[in-house]
């Protein structure tokens, strides 16, 4: 899930005001039913849980997939295809403060925040130890054309 830092301001008995959100979550007049959060966690455990527990081969090529946008629809398919070919799949961590910081440090355009997070996420895959094992990182999939944008790390000595 994608998280952002939100500040809550209260004035007396007035309803709380939220500042800093990058979505309209706090703009709506809705009740705070916590069961939805539980359903979201349940869905994530069903969707990502079985794949994260699978044993990865110790050698061979690795594909890095950021956990955002298309991943929440297509990850089981990607995992099955790549693992059937003997390719390890490395899934990024969910969005966090470090990814958001990387996003603001690297992304100078103004697309939506989930799209911006891709640029922050791939930087976490770019640490030297990770570069030695990742063969490709899938950055985005164009649903209308079926094409993929990928990033291949440079050859390391």
PDB file of C-alpha atoms in Angstrom:
ATOM      1  CA  UNK A   1       0.000   0.000   0.000  1.00  0.00           C
ATOM      2  CA  UNK A   2       1.096   3.544  -0.548  1.00  0.00           C
ATOM      3  CA  UNK A   3       1.303   5.689   2.577  1.00  0.00           C
ATOM      4  CA  UNK A   4       1.862   9.426   3.042  1.00  0.00           C
ATOM      5  CA  UNK A   5       2.487  11.672   6.030  1.00  0.00           C
ATOM      6  CA  UNK A   6      -0.722  13.426   7.091  1.00  0.00           C
ATOM      7  CA  UNK A   7      -0.996  16.117   9.754  1.00  0.00           C
ATOM      8  CA  UNK A   8      -4.225  16.341  11.754  1.00  0.00           C
ATOM      9  CA  UNK A   9      -5.290  19.760  13.050  1.00  0.00           C
ATOM     10  CA  UNK A  10      -8.131  20.147  15.556  1.00  0.00           C
ATOM     11  CA  UNK A  11      -9.872  23.395  16.511  1.00  0.00           C
ATOM     12  CA  UNK A  12     -11.997  22.976  19.619  1.00  0.00           C
ATOM     13  CA  UNK A  13     -14.993  20.746  18.927  1.00  0.00           C
ATOM     14  CA  UNK A  14     -14.850  21.127  15.148  1.00  0.00           C
ATOM     15  CA  UNK A  15     -14.111  18.043  13.048  1.00  0.00           C
ATOM     16  CA  UNK A  16     -10.421  17.338  12.511  1.00  0.00           C
ATOM     17  CA  UNK A  17      -8.783  18.739   9.376  1.00  0.00           C
ATOM     18  CA  UNK A  18      -6.164  16.725   7.502  1.00  0.00           C
ATOM     19  CA  UNK A  19      -3.245  18.289   5.642  1.00  0.00           C
ATOM     20  CA  UNK A  20      -0.534  16.709   3.506  1.00  0.00           C
ATOM     21  CA  UNK A  21      -2.517  13.839   2.002  1.00  0.00           C
ATOM     22  CA  UNK A  22      -1.614  12.985  -1.591  1.00  0.00           C
ATOM     23  CA  UNK A  23      -5.030  11.494  -2.283  1.00  0.00           C
ATOM     24  CA  UNK A  24      -8.639  12.361  -1.486  1.00  0.00           C
ATOM     25  CA  UNK A  25      -8.958   9.854   1.370  1.00  0.00           C
ATOM     26  CA  UNK A  26      -9.552  12.586   3.953  1.00  0.00           C
ATOM     27  CA  UNK A  27     -11.599  14.823   1.660  1.00  0.00           C
ATOM     28  CA  UNK A  28     -14.677  12.596   1.831  1.00  0.00           C
ATOM     29  CA  UNK A  29     -17.313  12.744   4.525  1.00  0.00           C
ATOM     30  CA  UNK A  30     -17.329   9.082   5.483  1.00  0.00           C
ATOM     31  CA  UNK A  31     -17.285   7.104   8.677  1.00  0.00           C
ATOM     32  CA  UNK A  32     -14.051   5.568   9.849  1.00  0.00           C
ATOM     33  CA  UNK A  33     -14.976   1.912   9.543  1.00  0.00           C
ATOM     34  CA  UNK A  34     -11.819  -0.034  10.383  1.00  0.00           C
ATOM     35  CA  UNK A  35     -13.119  -3.256   8.870  1.00  0.00           C
ATOM     36  CA  UNK A  36     -12.045  -1.962   5.443  1.00  0.00           C
ATOM     37  CA  UNK A  37      -8.444  -1.806   6.597  1.00  0.00           C
ATOM     38  CA  UNK A  38      -8.711  -5.437   7.704  1.00  0.00           C
ATOM     39  CA  UNK A  39     -10.159  -6.409   4.322  1.00  0.00           C
ATOM     40  CA  UNK A  40      -7.290  -4.667   2.539  1.00  0.00           C
ATOM     41  CA  UNK A  41      -4.723  -6.522   4.656  1.00  0.00           C
ATOM     42  CA  UNK A  42      -6.561  -9.786   4.018  1.00  0.00           C
ATOM     43  CA  UNK A  43      -6.504  -9.174   0.252  1.00  0.00           C
ATOM     44  CA  UNK A  44      -2.760  -8.396   0.350  1.00  0.00           C
ATOM     45  CA  UNK A  45      -2.059 -11.600   2.268  1.00  0.00           C
ATOM     46  CA  UNK A  46      -4.006 -13.637  -0.307  1.00  0.00           C
ATOM     47  CA  UNK A  47      -2.483 -11.848  -3.265  1.00  0.00           C
ATOM     48  CA  UNK A  48       1.178 -11.654  -2.231  1.00  0.00           C
ATOM     49  CA  UNK A  49       1.419 -14.154   0.629  1.00  0.00           C
ATOM     50  CA  UNK A  50       1.754 -17.444  -1.271  1.00  0.00           C
ATOM     51  CA  UNK A  51       4.393 -16.034  -3.632  1.00  0.00           C
ATOM     52  CA  UNK A  52       6.511 -14.490  -0.898  1.00  0.00           C
ATOM     53  CA  UNK A  53       6.719 -17.827   0.936  1.00  0.00           C
ATOM     54  CA  UNK A  54       7.885 -19.791  -2.107  1.00  0.00           C
ATOM     55  CA  UNK A  55      11.507 -20.921  -2.027  1.00  0.00           C
ATOM     56  CA  UNK A  56      13.648 -19.057  -4.533  1.00  0.00           C
ATOM     57  CA  UNK A  57      16.392 -20.815  -6.471  1.00  0.00           C
ATOM     58  CA  UNK A  58      19.830 -19.836  -5.194  1.00  0.00           C
ATOM     59  CA  UNK A  59      21.250 -18.948  -8.611  1.00  0.00           C
ATOM     60  CA  UNK A  60      20.127 -17.691 -11.975  1.00  0.00           C
ATOM     61  CA  UNK A  61      18.684 -14.473 -13.347  1.00  0.00           C
ATOM     62  CA  UNK A  62      16.515 -12.237 -11.164  1.00  0.00           C
ATOM     63  CA  UNK A  63      13.674  -9.923 -12.186  1.00  0.00           C
ATOM     64  CA  UNK A  64      12.830  -7.054  -9.828  1.00  0.00           C
ATOM     65  CA  UNK A  65       9.201  -5.913  -9.720  1.00  0.00           C
ATOM     66  CA  UNK A  66       8.196  -2.753  -7.829  1.00  0.00           C
ATOM     67  CA  UNK A  67       5.122  -3.210  -5.648  1.00  0.00           C
ATOM     68  CA  UNK A  68       2.896  -0.565  -7.249  1.00  0.00           C
ATOM     69  CA  UNK A  69       0.391   0.111 -10.056  1.00  0.00           C
ATOM     70  CA  UNK A  70       0.160  -2.981 -12.286  1.00  0.00           C
ATOM     71  CA  UNK A  71       1.683  -5.212  -9.623  1.00  0.00           C
ATOM     72  CA  UNK A  72      -1.578  -5.277  -7.692  1.00  0.00           C
ATOM     73  CA  UNK A  73      -3.297  -6.851 -10.701  1.00  0.00           C
ATOM     74  CA  UNK A  74      -0.602  -8.804 -12.504  1.00  0.00           C
ATOM     75  CA  UNK A  75       1.916 -10.060  -9.936  1.00  0.00           C
ATOM     76  CA  UNK A  76       0.695 -13.686  -9.719  1.00  0.00           C
ATOM     77  CA  UNK A  77       0.913 -13.951 -13.518  1.00  0.00           C
ATOM     78  CA  UNK A  78       4.426 -12.431 -13.623  1.00  0.00           C
ATOM     79  CA  UNK A  79       5.581 -14.649 -10.769  1.00  0.00           C
ATOM     80  CA  UNK A  80       4.265 -17.813 -12.435  1.00  0.00           C
ATOM     81  CA  UNK A  81       5.791 -16.980 -15.823  1.00  0.00           C
ATOM     82  CA  UNK A  82       9.229 -16.044 -14.484  1.00  0.00           C
ATOM     83  CA  UNK A  83       9.460 -18.836 -11.900  1.00  0.00           C
ATOM     84  CA  UNK A  84       8.422 -21.406 -14.537  1.00  0.00           C
ATOM     85  CA  UNK A  85      11.415 -20.233 -16.574  1.00  0.00           C
ATOM     86  CA  UNK A  86      13.764 -20.599 -13.582  1.00  0.00           C
ATOM     87  CA  UNK A  87      13.971 -16.837 -13.036  1.00  0.00           C
ATOM     88  CA  UNK A  88      13.832 -15.550  -9.463  1.00  0.00           C
ATOM     89  CA  UNK A  89      11.356 -12.753  -8.760  1.00  0.00           C
ATOM     90  CA  UNK A  90      12.337 -10.039  -6.298  1.00  0.00           C
ATOM     91  CA  UNK A  91       9.324  -8.007  -5.158  1.00  0.00           C
ATOM     92  CA  UNK A  92       9.999  -4.574  -3.659  1.00  0.00           C
ATOM     93  CA  UNK A  93       8.858  -3.594  -0.202  1.00  0.00           C
ATOM     94  CA  UNK A  94       5.522  -1.758   0.097  1.00  0.00           C
ATOM     95  CA  UNK A  95       5.805   2.019  -0.252  1.00  0.00           C
ATOM     96  CA  UNK A  96       7.411   3.640   2.775  1.00  0.00           C
ATOM     97  CA  UNK A  97       9.106   6.869   3.818  1.00  0.00           C
ATOM     98  CA  UNK A  98      12.405   5.954   2.148  1.00  0.00           C
ATOM     99  CA  UNK A  99      10.684   5.287  -1.181  1.00  0.00           C
ATOM    100  CA  UNK A 100       8.765   8.569  -0.955  1.00  0.00           C
ATOM    101  CA  UNK A 101      12.034  10.435  -0.240  1.00  0.00           C
ATOM    102  CA  UNK A 102      13.705   8.739  -3.236  1.00  0.00           C
ATOM    103  CA  UNK A 103      10.691   9.717  -5.312  1.00  0.00           C
ATOM    104  CA  UNK A 104      11.049  13.402  -4.517  1.00  0.00           C
ATOM    105  CA  UNK A 105      14.819  13.224  -5.036  1.00  0.00           C
ATOM    106  CA  UNK A 106      14.534  11.643  -8.504  1.00  0.00           C
ATOM    107  CA  UNK A 107      11.151  12.467 -10.061  1.00  0.00           C
ATOM    108  CA  UNK A 108      10.826  15.966 -11.464  1.00  0.00           C
ATOM    109  CA  UNK A 109       7.596  15.439 -13.401  1.00  0.00           C
ATOM    110  CA  UNK A 110       4.026  15.772 -12.181  1.00  0.00           C
ATOM    111  CA  UNK A 111       2.223  12.475 -12.822  1.00  0.00           C
ATOM    112  CA  UNK A 112       0.068  10.912 -10.113  1.00  0.00           C
ATOM    113  CA  UNK A 113       1.806   9.861  -6.894  1.00  0.00           C
ATOM    114  CA  UNK A 114       1.554   6.071  -7.458  1.00  0.00           C
ATOM    115  CA  UNK A 115       3.273   6.528 -10.820  1.00  0.00           C
ATOM    116  CA  UNK A 116       5.954   8.741  -9.246  1.00  0.00           C
ATOM    117  CA  UNK A 117       6.668   6.046  -6.662  1.00  0.00           C
ATOM    118  CA  UNK A 118       8.039   3.833  -9.427  1.00  0.00           C
ATOM    119  CA  UNK A 119      11.076   6.115  -9.705  1.00  0.00           C
ATOM    120  CA  UNK A 120      11.608   5.980  -5.944  1.00  0.00           C
ATOM    121  CA  UNK A 121      11.150   2.220  -5.788  1.00  0.00           C
ATOM    122  CA  UNK A 122      13.678   1.297  -8.467  1.00  0.00           C
ATOM    123  CA  UNK A 123      16.369   3.185  -6.542  1.00  0.00           C
ATOM    124  CA  UNK A 124      16.036   0.672  -3.700  1.00  0.00           C
ATOM    125  CA  UNK A 125      16.778  -2.072  -6.208  1.00  0.00           C
ATOM    126  CA  UNK A 126      19.875  -0.137  -7.292  1.00  0.00           C
ATOM    127  CA  UNK A 127      22.029  -0.631  -4.219  1.00  0.00           C
ATOM    128  CA  UNK A 128      25.365  -2.301  -5.170  1.00  0.00           C
ATOM    129  CA  UNK A 129      24.583  -5.677  -3.564  1.00  0.00           C
ATOM    130  CA  UNK A 130      21.223  -5.806  -5.299  1.00  0.00           C
ATOM    131  CA  UNK A 131      22.720  -4.862  -8.660  1.00  0.00           C
ATOM    132  CA  UNK A 132      24.865  -7.966  -8.548  1.00  0.00           C
ATOM    133  CA  UNK A 133      21.826 -10.226  -8.497  1.00  0.00           C
ATOM    134  CA  UNK A 134      19.107  -8.390 -10.460  1.00  0.00           C
ATOM    135  CA  UNK A 135      19.001  -9.022 -14.191  1.00  0.00           C
ATOM    136  CA  UNK A 136      16.011  -6.796 -15.064  1.00  0.00           C
ATOM    137  CA  UNK A 137      13.552  -4.539 -13.272  1.00  0.00           C
ATOM    138  CA  UNK A 138      10.087  -4.166 -14.755  1.00  0.00           C
ATOM    139  CA  UNK A 139       9.146  -0.518 -14.312  1.00  0.00           C
ATOM    140  CA  UNK A 140       5.764  -0.346 -16.010  1.00  0.00           C
ATOM    141  CA  UNK A 141       3.395  -2.165 -18.312  1.00  0.00           C
ATOM    142  CA  UNK A 142       1.323  -0.335 -20.931  1.00  0.00           C
ATOM    143  CA  UNK A 143      -2.055  -2.066 -20.748  1.00  0.00           C
ATOM    144  CA  UNK A 144      -3.275  -0.772 -24.108  1.00  0.00           C
ATOM    145  CA  UNK A 145      -0.240  -1.935 -26.089  1.00  0.00           C
ATOM    146  CA  UNK A 146       1.041  -4.735 -23.849  1.00  0.00           C
ATOM    147  CA  UNK A 147       4.584  -3.328 -23.914  1.00  0.00           C
ATOM    148  CA  UNK A 148       6.864  -3.230 -20.875  1.00  0.00           C
ATOM    149  CA  UNK A 149       9.387  -0.627 -19.764  1.00  0.00           C
ATOM    150  CA  UNK A 150      12.365  -2.380 -18.195  1.00  0.00           C
ATOM    151  CA  UNK A 151      15.643  -1.285 -16.656  1.00  0.00           C
ATOM    152  CA  UNK A 152      18.765  -3.413 -16.868  1.00  0.00           C
ATOM    153  CA  UNK A 153      21.550  -2.658 -14.386  1.00  0.00           C
ATOM    154  CA  UNK A 154      25.010  -1.998 -15.814  1.00  0.00           C
ATOM    155  CA  UNK A 155      27.582  -4.772 -15.866  1.00  0.00           C
ATOM    156  CA  UNK A 156      29.530  -4.851 -12.634  1.00  0.00           C
ATOM    157  CA  UNK A 157      33.213  -5.746 -12.325  1.00  0.00           C
TER     158      UNK A 157
END
